[in-house]
mmCIF file of C-alpha atoms in Angstrom:
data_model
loop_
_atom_site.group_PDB
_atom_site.id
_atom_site.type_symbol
_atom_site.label_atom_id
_atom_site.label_comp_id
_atom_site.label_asym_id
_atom_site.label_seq_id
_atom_site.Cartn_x
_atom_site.Cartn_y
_atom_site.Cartn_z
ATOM 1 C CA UNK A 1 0.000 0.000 0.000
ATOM 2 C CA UNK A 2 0.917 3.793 -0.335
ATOM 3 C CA UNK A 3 0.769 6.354 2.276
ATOM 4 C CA UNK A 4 0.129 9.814 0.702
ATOM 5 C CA UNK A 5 0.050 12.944 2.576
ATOM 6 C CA UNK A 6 -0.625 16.664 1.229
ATOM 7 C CA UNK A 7 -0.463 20.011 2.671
ATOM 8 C CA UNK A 8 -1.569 22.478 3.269
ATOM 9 C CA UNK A 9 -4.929 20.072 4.328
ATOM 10 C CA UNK A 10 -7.401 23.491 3.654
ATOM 11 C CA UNK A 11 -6.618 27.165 2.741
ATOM 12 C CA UNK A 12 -9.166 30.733 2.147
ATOM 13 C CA UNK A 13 -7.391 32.620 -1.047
ATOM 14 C CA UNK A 14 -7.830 35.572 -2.349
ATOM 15 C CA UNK A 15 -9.248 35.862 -5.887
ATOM 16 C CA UNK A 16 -6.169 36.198 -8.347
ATOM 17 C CA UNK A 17 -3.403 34.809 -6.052
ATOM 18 C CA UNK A 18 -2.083 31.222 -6.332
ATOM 19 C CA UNK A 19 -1.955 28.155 -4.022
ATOM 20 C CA UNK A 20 0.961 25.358 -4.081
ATOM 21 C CA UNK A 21 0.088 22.066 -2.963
ATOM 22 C CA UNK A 22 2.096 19.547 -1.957
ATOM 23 C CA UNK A 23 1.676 15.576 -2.178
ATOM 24 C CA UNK A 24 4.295 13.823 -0.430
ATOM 25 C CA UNK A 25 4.375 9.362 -1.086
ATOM 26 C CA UNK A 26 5.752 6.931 1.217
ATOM 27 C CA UNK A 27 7.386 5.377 -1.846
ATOM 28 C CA UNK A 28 8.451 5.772 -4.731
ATOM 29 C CA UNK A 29 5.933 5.184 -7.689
ATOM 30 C CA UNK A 30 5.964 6.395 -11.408
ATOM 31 C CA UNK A 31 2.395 7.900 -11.687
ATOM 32 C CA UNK A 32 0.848 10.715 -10.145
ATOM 33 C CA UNK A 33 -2.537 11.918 -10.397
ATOM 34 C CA UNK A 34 -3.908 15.047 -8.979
ATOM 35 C CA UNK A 35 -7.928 15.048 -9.504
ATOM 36 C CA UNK A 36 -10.438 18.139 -8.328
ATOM 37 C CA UNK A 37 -13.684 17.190 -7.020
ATOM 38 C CA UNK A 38 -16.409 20.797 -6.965
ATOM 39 C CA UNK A 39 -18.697 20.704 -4.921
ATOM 40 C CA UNK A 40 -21.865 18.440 -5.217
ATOM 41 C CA UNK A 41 -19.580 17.057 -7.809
ATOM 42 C CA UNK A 42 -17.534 14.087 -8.989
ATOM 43 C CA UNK A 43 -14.021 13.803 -9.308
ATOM 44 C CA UNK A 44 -12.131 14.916 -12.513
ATOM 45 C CA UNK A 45 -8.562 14.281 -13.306
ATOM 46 C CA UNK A 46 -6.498 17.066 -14.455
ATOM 47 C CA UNK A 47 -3.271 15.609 -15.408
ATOM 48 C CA UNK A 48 -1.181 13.522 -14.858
ATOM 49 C CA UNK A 49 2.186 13.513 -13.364
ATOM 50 C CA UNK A 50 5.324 11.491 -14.668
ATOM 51 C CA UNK A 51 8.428 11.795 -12.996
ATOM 52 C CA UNK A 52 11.147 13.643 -15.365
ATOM 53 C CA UNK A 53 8.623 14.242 -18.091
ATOM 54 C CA UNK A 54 5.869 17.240 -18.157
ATOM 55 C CA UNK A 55 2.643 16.119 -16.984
ATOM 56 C CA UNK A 56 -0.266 15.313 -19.351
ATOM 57 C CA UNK A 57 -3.149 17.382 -19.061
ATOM 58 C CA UNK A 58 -6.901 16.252 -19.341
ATOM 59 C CA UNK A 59 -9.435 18.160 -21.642
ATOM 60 C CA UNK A 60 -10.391 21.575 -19.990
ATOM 61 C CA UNK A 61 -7.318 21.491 -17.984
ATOM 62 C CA UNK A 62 -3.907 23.942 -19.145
ATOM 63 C CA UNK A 63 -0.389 24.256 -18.024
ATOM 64 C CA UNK A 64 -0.490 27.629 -17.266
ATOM 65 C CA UNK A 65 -3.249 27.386 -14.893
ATOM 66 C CA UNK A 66 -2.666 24.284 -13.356
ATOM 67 C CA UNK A 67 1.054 23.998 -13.389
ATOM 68 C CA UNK A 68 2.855 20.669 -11.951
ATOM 69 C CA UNK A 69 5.976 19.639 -10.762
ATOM 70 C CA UNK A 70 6.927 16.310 -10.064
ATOM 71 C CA UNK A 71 11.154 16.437 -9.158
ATOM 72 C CA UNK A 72 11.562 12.790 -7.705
ATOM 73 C CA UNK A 73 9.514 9.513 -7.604
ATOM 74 C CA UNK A 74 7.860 10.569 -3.763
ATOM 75 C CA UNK A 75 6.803 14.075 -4.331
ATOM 76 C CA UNK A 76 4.638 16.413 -6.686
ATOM 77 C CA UNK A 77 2.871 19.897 -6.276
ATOM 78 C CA UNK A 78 -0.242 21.288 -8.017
ATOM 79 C CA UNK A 79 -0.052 25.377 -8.134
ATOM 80 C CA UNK A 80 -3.625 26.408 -8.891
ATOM 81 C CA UNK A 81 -2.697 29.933 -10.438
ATOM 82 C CA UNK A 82 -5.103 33.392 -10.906
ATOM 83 C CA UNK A 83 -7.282 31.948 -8.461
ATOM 84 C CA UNK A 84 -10.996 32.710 -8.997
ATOM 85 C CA UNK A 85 -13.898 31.448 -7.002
ATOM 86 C CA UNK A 86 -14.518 28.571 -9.609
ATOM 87 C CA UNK A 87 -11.327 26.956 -8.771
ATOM 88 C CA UNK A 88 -12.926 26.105 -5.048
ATOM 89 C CA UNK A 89 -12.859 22.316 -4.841
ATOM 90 C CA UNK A 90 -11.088 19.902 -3.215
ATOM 91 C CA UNK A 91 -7.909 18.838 -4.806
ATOM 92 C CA UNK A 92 -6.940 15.226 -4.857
ATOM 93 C CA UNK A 93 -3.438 13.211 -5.440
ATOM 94 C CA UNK A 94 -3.286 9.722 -6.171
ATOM 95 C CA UNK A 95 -0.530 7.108 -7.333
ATOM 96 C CA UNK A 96 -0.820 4.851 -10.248
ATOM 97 C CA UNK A 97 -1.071 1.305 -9.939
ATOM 98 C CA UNK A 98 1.722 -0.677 -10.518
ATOM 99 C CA UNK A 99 -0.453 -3.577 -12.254
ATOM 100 C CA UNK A 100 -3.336 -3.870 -13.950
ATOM 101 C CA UNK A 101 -6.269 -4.354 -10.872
ATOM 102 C CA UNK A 102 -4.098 -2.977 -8.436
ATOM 103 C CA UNK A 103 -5.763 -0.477 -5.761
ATOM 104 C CA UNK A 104 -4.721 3.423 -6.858
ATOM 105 C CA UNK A 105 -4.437 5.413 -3.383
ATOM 106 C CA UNK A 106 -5.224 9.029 -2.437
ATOM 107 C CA UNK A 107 -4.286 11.739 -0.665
ATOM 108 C CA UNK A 108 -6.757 13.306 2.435
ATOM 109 C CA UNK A 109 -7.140 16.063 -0.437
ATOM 110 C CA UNK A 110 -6.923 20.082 0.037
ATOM 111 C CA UNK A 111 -9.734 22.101 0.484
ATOM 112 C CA UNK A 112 -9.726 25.131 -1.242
ATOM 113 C CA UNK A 113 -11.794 28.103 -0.761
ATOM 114 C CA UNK A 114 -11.419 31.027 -3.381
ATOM 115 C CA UNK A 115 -13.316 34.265 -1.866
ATOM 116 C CA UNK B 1 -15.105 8.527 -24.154
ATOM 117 C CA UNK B 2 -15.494 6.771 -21.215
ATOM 118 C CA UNK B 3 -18.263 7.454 -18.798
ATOM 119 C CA UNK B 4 -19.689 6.247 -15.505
ATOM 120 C CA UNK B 5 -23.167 6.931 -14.601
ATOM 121 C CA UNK B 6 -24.712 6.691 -11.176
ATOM 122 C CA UNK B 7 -28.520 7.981 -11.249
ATOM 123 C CA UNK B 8 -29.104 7.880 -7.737
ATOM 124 C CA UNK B 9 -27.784 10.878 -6.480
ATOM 125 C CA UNK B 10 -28.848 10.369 -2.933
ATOM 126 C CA UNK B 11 -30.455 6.638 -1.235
ATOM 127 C CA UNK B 12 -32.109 6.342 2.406
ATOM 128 C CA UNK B 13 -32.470 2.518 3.867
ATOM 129 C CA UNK B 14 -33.331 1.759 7.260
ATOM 130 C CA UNK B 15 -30.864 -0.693 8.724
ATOM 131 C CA UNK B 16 -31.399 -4.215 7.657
ATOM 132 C CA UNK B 17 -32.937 -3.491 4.928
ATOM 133 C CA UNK B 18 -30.751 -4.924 1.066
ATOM 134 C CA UNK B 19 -29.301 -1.641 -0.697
ATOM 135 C CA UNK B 20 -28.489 -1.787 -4.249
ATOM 136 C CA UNK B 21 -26.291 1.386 -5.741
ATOM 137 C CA UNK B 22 -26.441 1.364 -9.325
ATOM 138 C CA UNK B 23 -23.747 2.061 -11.501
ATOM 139 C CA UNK B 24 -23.884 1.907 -15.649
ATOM 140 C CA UNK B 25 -20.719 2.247 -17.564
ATOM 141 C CA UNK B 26 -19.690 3.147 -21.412
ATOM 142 C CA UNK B 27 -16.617 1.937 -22.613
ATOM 143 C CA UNK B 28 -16.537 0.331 -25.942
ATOM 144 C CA UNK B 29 -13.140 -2.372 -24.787
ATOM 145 C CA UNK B 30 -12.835 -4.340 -21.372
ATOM 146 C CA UNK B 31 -12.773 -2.227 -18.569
ATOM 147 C CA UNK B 32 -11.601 -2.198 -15.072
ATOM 148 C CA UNK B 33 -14.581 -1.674 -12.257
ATOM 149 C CA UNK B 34 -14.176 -0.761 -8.989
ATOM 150 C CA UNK B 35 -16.166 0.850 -6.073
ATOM 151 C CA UNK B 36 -14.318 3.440 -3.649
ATOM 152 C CA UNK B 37 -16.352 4.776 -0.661
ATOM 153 C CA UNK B 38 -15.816 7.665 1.325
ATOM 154 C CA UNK B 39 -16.853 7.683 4.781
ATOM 155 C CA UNK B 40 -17.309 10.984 6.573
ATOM 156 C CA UNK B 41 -13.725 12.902 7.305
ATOM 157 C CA UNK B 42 -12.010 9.932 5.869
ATOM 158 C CA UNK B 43 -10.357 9.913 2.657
ATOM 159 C CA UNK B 44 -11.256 8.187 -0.388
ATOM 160 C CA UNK B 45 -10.443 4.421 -0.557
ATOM 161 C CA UNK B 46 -11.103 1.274 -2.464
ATOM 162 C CA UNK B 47 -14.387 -1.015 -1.381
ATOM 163 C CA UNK B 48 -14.445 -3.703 -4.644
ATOM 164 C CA UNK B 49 -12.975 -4.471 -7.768
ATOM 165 C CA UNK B 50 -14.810 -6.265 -10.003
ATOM 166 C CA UNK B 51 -12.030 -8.810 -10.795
ATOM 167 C CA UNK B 52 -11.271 -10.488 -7.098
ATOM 168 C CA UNK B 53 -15.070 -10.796 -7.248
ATOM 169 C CA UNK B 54 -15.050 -11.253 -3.226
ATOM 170 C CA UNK B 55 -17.594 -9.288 -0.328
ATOM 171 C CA UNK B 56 -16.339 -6.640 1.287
ATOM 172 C CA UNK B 57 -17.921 -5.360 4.458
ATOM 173 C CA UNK B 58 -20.473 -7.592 3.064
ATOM 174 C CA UNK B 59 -20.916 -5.824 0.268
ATOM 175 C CA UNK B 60 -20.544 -7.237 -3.533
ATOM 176 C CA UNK B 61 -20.911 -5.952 -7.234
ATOM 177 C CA UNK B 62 -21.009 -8.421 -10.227
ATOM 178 C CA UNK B 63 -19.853 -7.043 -13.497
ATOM 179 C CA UNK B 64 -23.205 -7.233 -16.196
ATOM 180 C CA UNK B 65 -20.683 -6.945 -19.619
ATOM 181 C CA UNK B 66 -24.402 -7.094 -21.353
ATOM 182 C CA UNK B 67 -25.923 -4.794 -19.443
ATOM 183 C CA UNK B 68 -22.626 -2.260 -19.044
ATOM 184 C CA UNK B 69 -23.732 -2.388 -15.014
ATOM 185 C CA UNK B 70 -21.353 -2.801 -11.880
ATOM 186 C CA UNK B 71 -24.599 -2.455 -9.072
ATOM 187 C CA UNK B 72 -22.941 -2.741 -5.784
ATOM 188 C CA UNK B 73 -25.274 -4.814 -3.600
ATOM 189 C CA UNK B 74 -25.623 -5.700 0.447
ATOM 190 C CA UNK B 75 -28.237 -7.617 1.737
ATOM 191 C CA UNK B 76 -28.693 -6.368 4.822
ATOM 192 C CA UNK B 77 -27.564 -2.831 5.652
ATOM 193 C CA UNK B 78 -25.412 -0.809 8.530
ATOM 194 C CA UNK B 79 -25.377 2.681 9.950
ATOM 195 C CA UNK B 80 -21.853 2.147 9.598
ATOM 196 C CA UNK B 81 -22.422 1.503 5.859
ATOM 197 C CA UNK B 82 -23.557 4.840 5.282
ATOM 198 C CA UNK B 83 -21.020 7.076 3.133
ATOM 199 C CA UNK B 84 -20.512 8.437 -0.232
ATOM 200 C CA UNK B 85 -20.348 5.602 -3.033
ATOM 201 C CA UNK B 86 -18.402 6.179 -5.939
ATOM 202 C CA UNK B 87 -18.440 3.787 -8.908
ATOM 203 C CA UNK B 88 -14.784 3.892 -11.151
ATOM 204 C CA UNK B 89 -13.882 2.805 -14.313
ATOM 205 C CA UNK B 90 -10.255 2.686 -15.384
ATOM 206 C CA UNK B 91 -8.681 2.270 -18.981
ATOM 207 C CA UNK B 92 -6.024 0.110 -20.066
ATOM 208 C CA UNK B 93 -3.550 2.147 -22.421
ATOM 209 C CA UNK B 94 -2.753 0.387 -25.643
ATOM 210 C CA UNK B 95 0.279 -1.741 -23.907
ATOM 211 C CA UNK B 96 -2.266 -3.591 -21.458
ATOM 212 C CA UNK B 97 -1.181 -2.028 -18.522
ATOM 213 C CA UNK B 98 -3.513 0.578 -16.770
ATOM 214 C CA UNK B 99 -1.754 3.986 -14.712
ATOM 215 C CA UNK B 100 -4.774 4.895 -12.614
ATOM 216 C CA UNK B 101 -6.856 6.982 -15.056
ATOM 217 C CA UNK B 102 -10.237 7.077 -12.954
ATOM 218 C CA UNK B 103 -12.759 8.253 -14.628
ATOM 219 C CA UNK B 104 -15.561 8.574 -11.832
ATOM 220 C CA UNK B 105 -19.514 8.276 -11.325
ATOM 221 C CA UNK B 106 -21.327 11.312 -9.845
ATOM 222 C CA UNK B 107 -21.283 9.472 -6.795
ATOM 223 C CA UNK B 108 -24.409 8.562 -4.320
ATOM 224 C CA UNK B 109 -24.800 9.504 -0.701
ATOM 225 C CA UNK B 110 -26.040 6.384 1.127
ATOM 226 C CA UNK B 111 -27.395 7.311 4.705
ATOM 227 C CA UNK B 112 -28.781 4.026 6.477
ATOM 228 C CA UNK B 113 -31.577 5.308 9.163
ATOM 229 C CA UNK B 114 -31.595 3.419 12.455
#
């Protein structure tokens, strides 16, 4: 099993800043997801995080809002940039599963609040 | 595309009582099921995968390839069953192997009453 942990665990921003967020793995796996989930809502992925590579982005999702970083095998950040109320959700990491059937894991998620 | 529907948005039981969520899936190829739950303050974690085809907190969902379904089923409902459902479908990429795309139901709110 995986152990994921993310910070900051909720944050209030202010229209037009940004917000980092951090998912930290207790090993090391190749895929990284980061999904949003709106409220009264599903969950949608937004890209998807390969170490050493840029991360593939889902329809309706771009880089330069949603920009990802993903420097070793254990650890990626989201930055949700230009903020705007629509961007309040609750942002998810997961890790890929190594074989086909495997469980995937998540993260506690971040709540996000855009006033 | 791929898509996951789940048309109950919300379902009330009173405990003891069999609960059925529904779940109906598109997918043109053979897909990976599975059913994660979310109980309250917890995160999100896996319930059933339609391959190990075992019960899980007595719970159990049968893949209907005909029917595109993946119901998850209990016959006799708990308070501690209630939670949000959500019904998953992942992808195998063209080498076989799947990486955890999720594509995800709406989800349904199960409350069991006492």
């Amino acid at each position: 099993s995986a152990v994921i942990s993310q910070k900051p665990s909720r944050d209030i921003c202010q229209r037009g800043t940004s917000l980092t967020i951090q998912c930290q793995v207790d090993s090391q796996v190749t895929m990284m997801f980061w999904y949003r989930q709106q409220p009264g809502q599903s969950l949608t992925l937004i890209a998807t995080a390969n170490q050493g590579s840029e991360a593939t982005y889902e329809s309706g999702f771009v880089i330069d809002k949603f920009p990802i970083s993903r420097p070793n095998l254990t650890f990626s950040t989201l930055t949700v940039s230009n903020m705007s109320p629509e961007d309040s959700s609750i942002y998810l990491c997961s890790v890929g599963a190594k074989f086909t059937y495997n469980e995937q894991f998540f993260g506690p998620g971040t709540r996000l609040t855009v006033l | 595309a791929q898509r996951v529907t789940q048309p109950e948005k919300l379902l009330s039981v009173f405990k003891g009582a069999p609960v059925e969520l529904k779940c109906n899936y598109s997918y043109s190829g053979s897909p990976e099921l599975f059913w994660y739950v979310q109980y309250s303050r917890q995160r999100l974690q896996l319930l059933l995968r339609h391959i190990s085809r075992e019960s899980i907190k007595g719970f159990t969902a049968d893949l209907n390839k005909g029917e595109t379904s993946f119901h998850l089923k209990k016959p006799f409902a708990q308070e501690e069953d209630s939670a949000m459902y959500y019904c998953a479908l992942r992808v195998s990429n063209a080498g076989g192997t799947s990486y955890g795309k999720l594509t995800f139901g709406q989800g349904t709110i199960l409350t069991v009453h006492p």
